[in-house]
Amino acid sequence: MATSMARESEHISDHLLTNSQPINNLPSLNINKRSNPDSPDNLPATQKQNTRQIRRRNSIGDLRNIEKRHQQHYWLKKISETVTPLIEKQVQKCIAAHVEPIKKSINEHEAKINDHTEKICRQFIWLNKIDTQLKVNSRILDLWDSELEALHKTTKDMDSRLESQEQYSRRTSLRFHNIQVPVDGHGKILHPVNTDDKILSICNSQLGLNLSINDISRSHVIGKDKYDKCQVIVRFMFYRTRDMVYTNKKYLKHNEDDGRIFVKRAENSRKELINSFGDISDIERGITASPNQQRSDTDRSPEANEVNNSQQSNNGE
């Protein structure tokens, strides 16, 4: 059947090729023909006609190899259906060998990125909370700073007022040094000490005043004792009484009642404090040396004195 169809297709193609020009069954007219009657009616086709016939044949198509082409496409399709899965499988294996590590790495990095993103989100929320708390604390600190500044100003004012009050309270007070007080065998003061009587005794006997117990507000011992003596602070009732005692303190200068000894070399000389026996010996040597020096000066002859005076004048020049 295939051979018969091939023959028919060849016959049709031959018929198409031979009948590419229209068949003219009419008698040929000799109008515009060559005058030579021997020339045949069907001359060979020109080059233009051959080109036109080839174009027509190509446009219609060559139907002689349809079956062959159909068989080739069939086997190519079968081969492609068989080979294509094998090729795809091999290609996928090759690609998988290189792609799988990359996918695994990408998945690991995505997991890490997600973990870091979650941590960053938590830290961002935490930082926002801290920022909010810091703003609140900053406002509280500003408020406290203003309150502290006001308190500092108040404290400074109170210190100034307290200092002024203390100055006013001290204006009627005096401190007495080296007041004899009773002590025990260990050198500790035996309380209570009647400091009022001791202060009245000093003021009346040594300063020449006439004070009474009513002139003293209060008095007490301060500090530690030193050689059975200590300091006593006294607050008088009135400022004038305190000023009178302070003015007469000059009478306590060089007072022997405190145990100190003063000596004068002459009636008009300064007082010298005696701290030890050595000071007394030095004063005695000085006193005995001065008359002997005066006597030796008087015993010298006038001529010697003149020589000495001339030498002193020369040295002065």
PDB file of C-alpha atoms in Angstrom:
ATOM      1  CA  MET A   1       0.000   0.000   0.000  1.00  0.00           C
ATOM      2  CA  ALA A   2       2.858   2.276   0.725  1.00  0.00           C
ATOM      3  CA  THR A   3       4.370   1.606  -2.679  1.00  0.00           C
ATOM      4  CA  SER A   4       1.067   2.270  -4.384  1.00  0.00           C
ATOM      5  CA  MET A   5       0.681   5.555  -2.560  1.00  0.00           C
ATOM      6  CA  ALA A   6       4.233   6.437  -3.460  1.00  0.00           C
ATOM      7  CA  ARG A   7       3.511   5.682  -7.092  1.00  0.00           C
ATOM      8  CA  GLU A   8       0.329   7.715  -7.024  1.00  0.00           C
ATOM      9  CA  SER A   9       2.182  10.588  -5.357  1.00  0.00           C
ATOM     10  CA  GLU A  10       4.875  10.382  -8.050  1.00  0.00           C
ATOM     11  CA  HIS A  11       2.179  10.311 -10.728  1.00  0.00           C
ATOM     12  CA  ILE A  12       0.462  13.306  -9.180  1.00  0.00           C
ATOM     13  CA  SER A  13       3.731  15.168  -8.916  1.00  0.00           C
ATOM     14  CA  ASP A  14       4.549  14.370 -12.527  1.00  0.00           C
ATOM     15  CA  HIS A  15       1.111  15.532 -13.543  1.00  0.00           C
ATOM     16  CA  LEU A  16       1.598  18.674 -11.524  1.00  0.00           C
ATOM     17  CA  LEU A  17       4.982  19.265 -13.025  1.00  0.00           C
ATOM     18  CA  THR A  18       3.815  18.677 -16.609  1.00  0.00           C
ATOM     19  CA  ASN A  19       0.664  20.672 -16.080  1.00  0.00           C
ATOM     20  CA  SER A  20       2.291  23.645 -14.393  1.00  0.00           C
ATOM     21  CA  GLN A  21       1.329  25.630 -17.507  1.00  0.00           C
ATOM     22  CA  PRO A  22      -2.327  25.891 -18.587  1.00  0.00           C
ATOM     23  CA  ILE A  23      -3.239  23.533 -21.419  1.00  0.00           C
ATOM     24  CA  ASN A  24      -4.519  25.294 -24.420  1.00  0.00           C
ATOM     25  CA  ASN A  25      -6.713  23.014 -26.549  1.00  0.00           C
ATOM     26  CA  LEU A  26      -7.690  25.863 -28.868  1.00  0.00           C
ATOM     27  CA  PRO A  27      -6.037  26.050 -32.206  1.00  0.00           C
ATOM     28  CA  SER A  28      -3.022  28.206 -32.166  1.00  0.00           C
ATOM     29  CA  LEU A  29      -3.332  31.537 -33.781  1.00  0.00           C
ATOM     30  CA  ASN A  30      -0.619  32.844 -35.891  1.00  0.00           C
ATOM     31  CA  ILE A  31      -1.087  36.383 -34.711  1.00  0.00           C
ATOM     32  CA  ASN A  32       2.144  37.746 -33.390  1.00  0.00           C
ATOM     33  CA  LYS A  33       3.846  34.451 -34.016  1.00  0.00           C
ATOM     34  CA  ARG A  34       6.932  33.688 -35.870  1.00  0.00           C
ATOM     35  CA  SER A  35       6.380  33.312 -39.510  1.00  0.00           C
ATOM     36  CA  ASN A  36       8.214  30.078 -39.550  1.00  0.00           C
ATOM     37  CA  PRO A  37       5.570  27.402 -39.666  1.00  0.00           C
ATOM     38  CA  ASP A  38       8.068  24.704 -38.860  1.00  0.00           C
ATOM     39  CA  SER A  39       8.564  25.922 -35.276  1.00  0.00           C
ATOM     40  CA  PRO A  40       6.643  23.790 -32.786  1.00  0.00           C
ATOM     41  CA  ASP A  41       3.858  25.250 -30.666  1.00  0.00           C
ATOM     42  CA  ASN A  42       5.312  24.091 -27.345  1.00  0.00           C
ATOM     43  CA  LEU A  43       8.719  25.625 -27.012  1.00  0.00           C
ATOM     44  CA  PRO A  44      10.971  24.840 -23.977  1.00  0.00           C
ATOM     45  CA  ALA A  45      10.316  27.046 -20.929  1.00  0.00           C
ATOM     46  CA  THR A  46      12.443  30.059 -20.383  1.00  0.00           C
ATOM     47  CA  GLN A  47      14.548  30.641 -17.274  1.00  0.00           C
ATOM     48  CA  LYS A  48      11.882  32.868 -15.820  1.00  0.00           C
ATOM     49  CA  GLN A  49       9.257  30.229 -16.353  1.00  0.00           C
ATOM     50  CA  ASN A  50      11.477  27.604 -14.730  1.00  0.00           C
ATOM     51  CA  THR A  51      11.939  29.862 -11.663  1.00  0.00           C
ATOM     52  CA  ARG A  52       8.201  30.422 -11.491  1.00  0.00           C
ATOM     53  CA  GLN A  53       7.524  26.699 -11.704  1.00  0.00           C
ATOM     54  CA  ILE A  54      10.061  26.003  -8.921  1.00  0.00           C
ATOM     55  CA  ARG A  55       8.456  28.674  -6.711  1.00  0.00           C
ATOM     56  CA  ARG A  56       5.029  27.171  -7.286  1.00  0.00           C
ATOM     57  CA  ARG A  57       6.282  23.694  -6.567  1.00  0.00           C
ATOM     58  CA  ASN A  58       7.883  24.881  -3.330  1.00  0.00           C
ATOM     59  CA  SER A  59       4.704  26.682  -2.339  1.00  0.00           C
ATOM     60  CA  ILE A  60       2.606  23.591  -2.960  1.00  0.00           C
ATOM     61  CA  GLY A  61       5.177  21.301  -1.331  1.00  0.00           C
ATOM     62  CA  ASP A  62       6.898  18.151  -2.346  1.00  0.00           C
ATOM     63  CA  LEU A  63       4.554  15.319  -1.394  1.00  0.00           C
ATOM     64  CA  ARG A  64       6.790  12.494  -2.505  1.00  0.00           C
ATOM     65  CA  ASN A  65       8.710  12.020   0.851  1.00  0.00           C
ATOM     66  CA  ILE A  66       5.815  12.455   3.282  1.00  0.00           C
ATOM     67  CA  GLU A  67       5.900   8.847   4.481  1.00  0.00           C
ATOM     68  CA  LYS A  68       9.667   8.843   4.940  1.00  0.00           C
ATOM     69  CA  ARG A  69       9.546  12.022   6.934  1.00  0.00           C
ATOM     70  CA  HIS A  70       6.700  10.696   9.042  1.00  0.00           C
ATOM     71  CA  GLN A  71       8.701   7.589   9.899  1.00  0.00           C
ATOM     72  CA  GLN A  72      11.748   9.649  10.809  1.00  0.00           C
ATOM     73  CA  HIS A  73       9.720  11.836  13.157  1.00  0.00           C
ATOM     74  CA  TYR A  74       8.198   8.788  14.772  1.00  0.00           C
ATOM     75  CA  TRP A  75      11.529   7.153  15.550  1.00  0.00           C
ATOM     76  CA  LEU A  76      13.050  10.425  16.691  1.00  0.00           C
ATOM     77  CA  LYS A  77      10.129  10.885  19.066  1.00  0.00           C
ATOM     78  CA  LYS A  78      10.554   7.360  20.424  1.00  0.00           C
ATOM     79  CA  ILE A  79      14.291   7.850  20.878  1.00  0.00           C
ATOM     80  CA  SER A  80      13.754  11.209  22.558  1.00  0.00           C
ATOM     81  CA  GLU A  81      11.149   9.709  24.888  1.00  0.00           C
ATOM     82  CA  THR A  82      13.609   6.977  25.872  1.00  0.00           C
ATOM     83  CA  VAL A  83      16.785   9.051  26.114  1.00  0.00           C
ATOM     84  CA  THR A  84      15.368  12.238  27.623  1.00  0.00           C
ATOM     85  CA  PRO A  85      14.576  10.728  31.067  1.00  0.00           C
ATOM     86  CA  LEU A  86      18.055   9.191  31.236  1.00  0.00           C
ATOM     87  CA  ILE A  87      19.696  12.481  30.334  1.00  0.00           C
ATOM     88  CA  GLU A  88      17.543  14.366  32.789  1.00  0.00           C
ATOM     89  CA  LYS A  89      18.326  11.850  35.506  1.00  0.00           C
ATOM     90  CA  GLN A  90      22.106  12.140  34.916  1.00  0.00           C
ATOM     91  CA  VAL A  91      21.917  15.909  34.730  1.00  0.00           C
ATOM     92  CA  GLN A  92      19.935  15.997  37.952  1.00  0.00           C
ATOM     93  CA  LYS A  93      22.528  13.782  39.627  1.00  0.00           C
ATOM     94  CA  CYS A  94      25.360  16.060  38.496  1.00  0.00           C
ATOM     95  CA  ILE A  95      23.462  19.142  39.539  1.00  0.00           C
ATOM     96  CA  ALA A  96      22.449  17.594  42.866  1.00  0.00           C
ATOM     97  CA  ALA A  97      26.079  16.784  43.710  1.00  0.00           C
ATOM     98  CA  HIS A  98      26.891  20.492  43.479  1.00  0.00           C
ATOM     99  CA  VAL A  99      23.587  22.017  44.494  1.00  0.00           C
ATOM    100  CA  GLU A 100      22.846  19.974  47.632  1.00  0.00           C
ATOM    101  CA  PRO A 101      25.810  21.386  49.660  1.00  0.00           C
ATOM    102  CA  ILE A 102      24.807  24.851  48.552  1.00  0.00           C
ATOM    103  CA  LYS A 103      21.203  24.238  49.580  1.00  0.00           C
ATOM    104  CA  LYS A 104      22.361  22.818  52.901  1.00  0.00           C
ATOM    105  CA  SER A 105      24.582  25.838  53.504  1.00  0.00           C
ATOM    106  CA  ILE A 106      21.758  28.182  52.517  1.00  0.00           C
ATOM    107  CA  ASN A 107      19.393  26.424  54.910  1.00  0.00           C
ATOM    108  CA  GLU A 108      21.924  26.642  57.731  1.00  0.00           C
ATOM    109  CA  HIS A 109      22.508  30.315  57.056  1.00  0.00           C
ATOM    110  CA  GLU A 110      18.782  30.934  56.894  1.00  0.00           C
ATOM    111  CA  ALA A 111      18.359  29.208  60.263  1.00  0.00           C
ATOM    112  CA  LYS A 112      21.167  31.333  61.746  1.00  0.00           C
ATOM    113  CA  ILE A 113      19.719  34.471  60.200  1.00  0.00           C
ATOM    114  CA  ASN A 114      16.304  33.662  61.649  1.00  0.00           C
ATOM    115  CA  ASP A 115      17.885  33.011  65.051  1.00  0.00           C
ATOM    116  CA  HIS A 116      19.849  36.271  64.920  1.00  0.00           C
ATOM    117  CA  THR A 117      16.774  38.117  63.716  1.00  0.00           C
ATOM    118  CA  GLU A 118      14.795  36.802  66.655  1.00  0.00           C
ATOM    119  CA  LYS A 119      17.574  37.779  69.053  1.00  0.00           C
ATOM    120  CA  ILE A 120      17.838  41.232  67.499  1.00  0.00           C
ATOM    121  CA  CYS A 121      14.085  41.679  67.856  1.00  0.00           C
ATOM    122  CA  ARG A 122      14.232  40.683  71.522  1.00  0.00           C
ATOM    123  CA  GLN A 123      17.180  42.986  72.123  1.00  0.00           C
ATOM    124  CA  PHE A 124      15.419  45.802  70.308  1.00  0.00           C
ATOM    125  CA  ILE A 125      12.358  45.349  72.529  1.00  0.00           C
ATOM    126  CA  TRP A 126      14.622  45.192  75.587  1.00  0.00           C
ATOM    127  CA  LEU A 127      16.486  48.337  74.503  1.00  0.00           C
ATOM    128  CA  ASN A 128      13.203  50.135  73.979  1.00  0.00           C
ATOM    129  CA  LYS A 129      12.157  49.204  77.499  1.00  0.00           C
ATOM    130  CA  ILE A 130      15.524  50.348  78.871  1.00  0.00           C
ATOM    131  CA  ASP A 131      15.287  53.590  76.895  1.00  0.00           C
ATOM    132  CA  THR A 132      11.827  54.237  78.296  1.00  0.00           C
ATOM    133  CA  GLN A 133      13.011  53.445  81.817  1.00  0.00           C
ATOM    134  CA  LEU A 134      16.062  55.686  81.367  1.00  0.00           C
ATOM    135  CA  LYS A 135      13.857  58.567  80.278  1.00  0.00           C
ATOM    136  CA  VAL A 136      11.670  58.049  83.340  1.00  0.00           C
ATOM    137  CA  ASN A 137      14.746  57.829  85.590  1.00  0.00           C
ATOM    138  CA  SER A 138      16.198  60.916  83.958  1.00  0.00           C
ATOM    139  CA  ARG A 139      13.061  62.877  84.733  1.00  0.00           C
ATOM    140  CA  ILE A 140      13.122  61.562  88.312  1.00  0.00           C
ATOM    141  CA  LEU A 141      16.810  62.512  88.642  1.00  0.00           C
ATOM    142  CA  ASP A 142      16.094  65.997  87.330  1.00  0.00           C
ATOM    143  CA  LEU A 143      13.357  66.339  89.933  1.00  0.00           C
ATOM    144  CA  TRP A 144      15.678  65.066  92.649  1.00  0.00           C
ATOM    145  CA  ASP A 145      18.425  67.432  91.499  1.00  0.00           C
ATOM    146  CA  SER A 146      16.072  70.374  91.835  1.00  0.00           C
ATOM    147  CA  GLU A 147      15.010  69.149  95.265  1.00  0.00           C
ATOM    148  CA  LEU A 148      18.635  68.615  96.317  1.00  0.00           C
ATOM    149  CA  GLU A 149      19.554  72.068  95.099  1.00  0.00           C
ATOM    150  CA  ALA A 150      16.695  73.541  97.123  1.00  0.00           C
ATOM    151  CA  LEU A 151      17.765  71.484 100.174  1.00  0.00           C
ATOM    152  CA  HIS A 152      21.390  72.548  99.682  1.00  0.00           C
ATOM    153  CA  LYS A 153      20.313  76.162  99.589  1.00  0.00           C
ATOM    154  CA  THR A 154      18.202  75.649 102.711  1.00  0.00           C
ATOM    155  CA  THR A 155      21.091  73.872 104.472  1.00  0.00           C
ATOM    156  CA  LYS A 156      23.472  76.654 103.566  1.00  0.00           C
ATOM    157  CA  ASP A 157      21.024  79.193 104.940  1.00  0.00           C
ATOM    158  CA  MET A 158      20.584  77.112 108.092  1.00  0.00           C
ATOM    159  CA  ASP A 159      24.373  76.820 108.518  1.00  0.00           C
ATOM    160  CA  SER A 160      24.713  80.548 108.211  1.00  0.00           C
ATOM    161  CA  ARG A 161      21.965  81.112 110.745  1.00  0.00           C
ATOM    162  CA  LEU A 162      23.421  78.473 113.067  1.00  0.00           C
ATOM    163  CA  GLU A 163      26.862  80.047 112.842  1.00  0.00           C
ATOM    164  CA  SER A 164      25.346  83.398 113.598  1.00  0.00           C
ATOM    165  CA  GLN A 165      23.448  81.909 116.546  1.00  0.00           C
ATOM    166  CA  GLU A 166      26.577  80.191 117.821  1.00  0.00           C
ATOM    167  CA  GLN A 167      28.498  83.421 117.543  1.00  0.00           C
ATOM    168  CA  TYR A 168      25.764  85.128 119.488  1.00  0.00           C
ATOM    169  CA  SER A 169      25.729  82.376 122.099  1.00  0.00           C
ATOM    170  CA  ARG A 170      29.532  82.456 122.402  1.00  0.00           C
ATOM    171  CA  ARG A 171      29.566  86.174 122.977  1.00  0.00           C
ATOM    172  CA  THR A 172      28.878  85.537 126.682  1.00  0.00           C
ATOM    173  CA  SER A 173      31.300  82.590 127.020  1.00  0.00           C
ATOM    174  CA  LEU A 174      34.959  82.417 128.028  1.00  0.00           C
ATOM    175  CA  ARG A 175      37.433  79.544 128.219  1.00  0.00           C
ATOM    176  CA  PHE A 176      39.804  79.284 131.186  1.00  0.00           C
ATOM    177  CA  HIS A 177      43.006  77.223 130.888  1.00  0.00           C
ATOM    178  CA  ASN A 178      45.081  75.405 133.508  1.00  0.00           C
ATOM    179  CA  ILE A 179      42.337  75.116 136.102  1.00  0.00           C
ATOM    180  CA  GLN A 180      43.263  72.760 138.924  1.00  0.00           C
ATOM    181  CA  VAL A 181      40.762  69.865 139.161  1.00  0.00           C
ATOM    182  CA  PRO A 182      40.640  66.782 141.397  1.00  0.00           C
ATOM    183  CA  VAL A 183      41.835  63.537 139.813  1.00  0.00           C
ATOM    184  CA  ASP A 184      42.108  59.939 140.966  1.00  0.00           C
ATOM    185  CA  GLY A 185      45.132  57.672 141.039  1.00  0.00           C
ATOM    186  CA  HIS A 186      44.797  56.885 137.343  1.00  0.00           C
ATOM    187  CA  GLY A 187      44.747  60.542 136.318  1.00  0.00           C
ATOM    188  CA  LYS A 188      41.008  60.682 135.616  1.00  0.00           C
ATOM    189  CA  ILE A 189      38.913  63.662 136.631  1.00  0.00           C
ATOM    190  CA  LEU A 190      36.684  63.099 139.648  1.00  0.00           C
ATOM    191  CA  HIS A 191      33.234  64.326 138.715  1.00  0.00           C
ATOM    192  CA  PRO A 192      31.336  66.397 139.607  1.00  0.00           C
ATOM    193  CA  VAL A 193      33.770  69.338 139.672  1.00  0.00           C
ATOM    194  CA  ASN A 194      32.587  72.555 141.296  1.00  0.00           C
ATOM    195  CA  THR A 195      33.851  74.773 138.473  1.00  0.00           C
ATOM    196  CA  ASP A 196      31.672  77.733 139.520  1.00  0.00           C
ATOM    197  CA  ASP A 197      33.569  78.209 142.791  1.00  0.00           C
ATOM    198  CA  LYS A 198      36.936  77.871 141.060  1.00  0.00           C
ATOM    199  CA  ILE A 199      36.021  80.486 138.446  1.00  0.00           C
ATOM    200  CA  LEU A 200      34.619  82.857 141.084  1.00  0.00           C
ATOM    201  CA  SER A 201      37.818  82.424 143.141  1.00  0.00           C
ATOM    202  CA  ILE A 202      40.005  83.332 140.128  1.00  0.00           C
ATOM    203  CA  CYS A 203      37.867  86.311 139.120  1.00  0.00           C
ATOM    204  CA  ASN A 204      37.578  87.766 142.613  1.00  0.00           C
ATOM    205  CA  SER A 205      41.045  87.017 144.029  1.00  0.00           C
ATOM    206  CA  GLN A 206      43.276  87.453 140.965  1.00  0.00           C
ATOM    207  CA  LEU A 207      41.321  89.772 138.687  1.00  0.00           C
ATOM    208  CA  GLY A 208      40.031  92.005 141.480  1.00  0.00           C
ATOM    209  CA  LEU A 209      36.350  91.625 140.555  1.00  0.00           C
ATOM    210  CA  ASN A 210      33.334  91.175 142.753  1.00  0.00           C
ATOM    211  CA  LEU A 211      31.305  88.441 141.081  1.00  0.00           C
ATOM    212  CA  SER A 212      28.687  86.160 142.565  1.00  0.00           C
ATOM    213  CA  ILE A 213      27.152  82.853 141.583  1.00  0.00           C
ATOM    214  CA  ASN A 214      24.301  84.769 139.972  1.00  0.00           C
ATOM    215  CA  ASP A 215      26.697  86.189 137.359  1.00  0.00           C
ATOM    216  CA  ILE A 216      27.481  82.699 135.988  1.00  0.00           C
ATOM    217  CA  SER A 217      24.934  80.892 133.847  1.00  0.00           C
ATOM    218  CA  ARG A 218      26.830  77.628 133.787  1.00  0.00           C
ATOM    219  CA  SER A 219      30.355  76.213 133.617  1.00  0.00           C
ATOM    220  CA  HIS A 220      31.849  72.794 132.972  1.00  0.00           C
ATOM    221  CA  VAL A 221      35.106  70.995 132.243  1.00  0.00           C
ATOM    222  CA  ILE A 222      36.051  70.313 128.592  1.00  0.00           C
ATOM    223  CA  GLY A 223      38.799  68.125 127.207  1.00  0.00           C
ATOM    224  CA  LYS A 224      41.185  65.864 129.099  1.00  0.00           C
ATOM    225  CA  ASP A 225      43.294  66.710 132.098  1.00  0.00           C
ATOM    226  CA  LYS A 226      47.017  67.378 131.776  1.00  0.00           C
ATOM    227  CA  TYR A 227      49.097  67.392 134.924  1.00  0.00           C
ATOM    228  CA  ASP A 228      45.896  67.588 137.014  1.00  0.00           C
ATOM    229  CA  LYS A 229      44.812  70.661 135.070  1.00  0.00           C
ATOM    230  CA  CYS A 230      42.188  71.097 132.385  1.00  0.00           C
ATOM    231  CA  GLN A 231      40.092  73.672 130.552  1.00  0.00           C
ATOM    232  CA  VAL A 232      36.845  75.113 131.848  1.00  0.00           C
ATOM    233  CA  ILE A 233      34.313  76.942 129.716  1.00  0.00           C
ATOM    234  CA  VAL A 234      32.059  79.489 131.430  1.00  0.00           C
ATOM    235  CA  ARG A 235      28.902  81.200 130.209  1.00  0.00           C
ATOM    236  CA  PHE A 236      28.103  84.397 132.014  1.00  0.00           C
ATOM    237  CA  MET A 237      24.642  85.815 132.423  1.00  0.00           C
ATOM    238  CA  PHE A 238      25.455  89.110 130.720  1.00  0.00           C
ATOM    239  CA  TYR A 239      27.834  90.222 128.033  1.00  0.00           C
ATOM    240  CA  ARG A 240      29.114  93.078 130.158  1.00  0.00           C
ATOM    241  CA  THR A 241      30.224  90.663 132.870  1.00  0.00           C
ATOM    242  CA  ARG A 242      32.056  88.561 130.302  1.00  0.00           C
ATOM    243  CA  ASP A 243      33.691  91.664 128.779  1.00  0.00           C
ATOM    244  CA  MET A 244      34.797  92.856 132.215  1.00  0.00           C
ATOM    245  CA  VAL A 245      36.458  89.501 132.933  1.00  0.00           C
ATOM    246  CA  TYR A 246      38.092  89.443 129.493  1.00  0.00           C
ATOM    247  CA  THR A 247      39.436  92.989 129.957  1.00  0.00           C
ATOM    248  CA  ASN A 248      41.047  92.151 133.317  1.00  0.00           C
ATOM    249  CA  LYS A 249      42.788  89.016 131.993  1.00  0.00           C
ATOM    250  CA  LYS A 250      46.034  91.024 131.872  1.00  0.00           C
ATOM    251  CA  TYR A 251      46.314  90.557 135.632  1.00  0.00           C
ATOM    252  CA  LEU A 252      46.743  86.833 135.078  1.00  0.00           C
ATOM    253  CA  LYS A 253      49.981  87.409 133.098  1.00  0.00           C
ATOM    254  CA  HIS A 254      53.089  86.103 134.909  1.00  0.00           C
ATOM    255  CA  ASN A 255      50.912  84.645 137.606  1.00  0.00           C
ATOM    256  CA  GLU A 256      52.761  82.190 139.841  1.00  0.00           C
ATOM    257  CA  ASP A 257      49.622  80.370 140.854  1.00  0.00           C
ATOM    258  CA  ASP A 258      49.895  78.176 137.794  1.00  0.00           C
ATOM    259  CA  GLY A 259      53.285  76.877 139.000  1.00  0.00           C
ATOM    260  CA  ARG A 260      55.490  78.886 136.675  1.00  0.00           C
ATOM    261  CA  ILE A 261      58.452  80.852 138.107  1.00  0.00           C
ATOM    262  CA  PHE A 262      59.651  84.151 136.701  1.00  0.00           C
ATOM    263  CA  VAL A 263      62.914  85.922 137.627  1.00  0.00           C
ATOM    264  CA  LYS A 264      64.222  89.440 136.965  1.00  0.00           C
ATOM    265  CA  ARG A 265      67.959  90.181 136.693  1.00  0.00           C
ATOM    266  CA  ALA A 266      67.286  93.742 137.802  1.00  0.00           C
ATOM    267  CA  GLU A 267      64.330  95.749 138.935  1.00  0.00           C
ATOM    268  CA  ASN A 268      63.674  97.207 135.471  1.00  0.00           C
ATOM    269  CA  SER A 269      64.636  94.145 133.417  1.00  0.00           C
ATOM    270  CA  ARG A 270      62.263  91.676 131.755  1.00  0.00           C
ATOM    271  CA  LYS A 271      60.913  88.635 133.507  1.00  0.00           C
ATOM    272  CA  GLU A 272      62.480  85.340 132.524  1.00  0.00           C
ATOM    273  CA  LEU A 273      60.697  82.004 132.829  1.00  0.00           C
ATOM    274  CA  ILE A 274      62.484  79.373 134.858  1.00  0.00           C
ATOM    275  CA  ASN A 275      61.934  75.885 133.452  1.00  0.00           C
ATOM    276  CA  SER A 276      64.775  74.037 135.197  1.00  0.00           C
ATOM    277  CA  PHE A 277      67.676  74.425 137.629  1.00  0.00           C
ATOM    278  CA  GLY A 278      69.951  75.016 134.672  1.00  0.00           C
ATOM    279  CA  ASP A 279      68.137  78.274 133.939  1.00  0.00           C
ATOM    280  CA  ILE A 280      68.801  79.435 137.526  1.00  0.00           C
ATOM    281  CA  SER A 281      72.534  78.576 137.146  1.00  0.00           C
ATOM    282  CA  ASP A 282      72.770  80.521 133.912  1.00  0.00           C
ATOM    283  CA  ILE A 283      71.148  83.549 135.509  1.00  0.00           C
ATOM    284  CA  GLU A 284      73.556  83.358 138.507  1.00  0.00           C
ATOM    285  CA  ARG A 285      76.596  83.171 136.227  1.00  0.00           C
ATOM    286  CA  GLY A 286      75.340  86.122 134.263  1.00  0.00           C
ATOM    287  CA  ILE A 287      74.781  88.154 137.416  1.00  0.00           C
ATOM    288  CA  THR A 288      78.244  87.361 138.882  1.00  0.00           C
ATOM    289  CA  ALA A 289      79.986  87.991 135.558  1.00  0.00           C
ATOM    290  CA  SER A 290      78.647  91.463 134.982  1.00  0.00           C
ATOM    291  CA  PRO A 291      80.138  93.153 138.159  1.00  0.00           C
ATOM    292  CA  ASN A 292      83.567  91.590 137.563  1.00  0.00           C
ATOM    293  CA  GLN A 293      83.524  92.859 133.996  1.00  0.00           C
ATOM    294  CA  GLN A 294      82.650  96.360 135.151  1.00  0.00           C
ATOM    295  CA  ARG A 295      85.431  96.264 137.791  1.00  0.00           C
ATOM    296  CA  SER A 296      88.018  95.142 135.235  1.00  0.00           C
ATOM    297  CA  ASP A 297      87.005  97.944 132.943  1.00  0.00           C
ATOM    298  CA  THR A 298      87.468 100.542 135.675  1.00  0.00           C
ATOM    299  CA  ASP A 299      90.854  99.101 136.745  1.00  0.00           C
ATOM    300  CA  ARG A 300      92.390  99.681 133.341  1.00  0.00           C
ATOM    301  CA  SER A 301      94.829 102.601 132.941  1.00  0.00           C
ATOM    302  CA  PRO A 302      93.816 105.680 130.932  1.00  0.00           C
ATOM    303  CA  GLU A 303      96.601 104.965 128.470  1.00  0.00           C
ATOM    304  CA  ALA A 304      95.276 101.454 127.799  1.00  0.00           C
ATOM    305  CA  ASN A 305      91.825 102.892 127.383  1.00  0.00           C
ATOM    306  CA  GLU A 306      93.136 105.423 124.899  1.00  0.00           C
ATOM    307  CA  VAL A 307      94.891 102.649 122.941  1.00  0.00           C
ATOM    308  CA  ASN A 308      91.758 100.597 122.875  1.00  0.00           C
ATOM    309  CA  ASN A 309      89.718 103.615 121.835  1.00  0.00           C
ATOM    310  CA  SER A 310      92.203 104.399 119.015  1.00  0.00           C
ATOM    311  CA  GLN A 311      92.083 100.794 117.804  1.00  0.00           C
ATOM    312  CA  GLN A 312      88.307 100.839 117.817  1.00  0.00           C
ATOM    313  CA  SER A 313      88.279 104.108 115.858  1.00  0.00           C
ATOM    314  CA  ASN A 314      90.708 102.688 113.284  1.00  0.00           C
ATOM    315  CA  ASN A 315      88.548  99.604 112.891  1.00  0.00           C
ATOM    316  CA  GLY A 316      85.514 101.818 112.426  1.00  0.00           C
ATOM    317  CA  GLU A 317      87.330 103.715 109.637  1.00  0.00           C
TER     318      GLU A 317
END
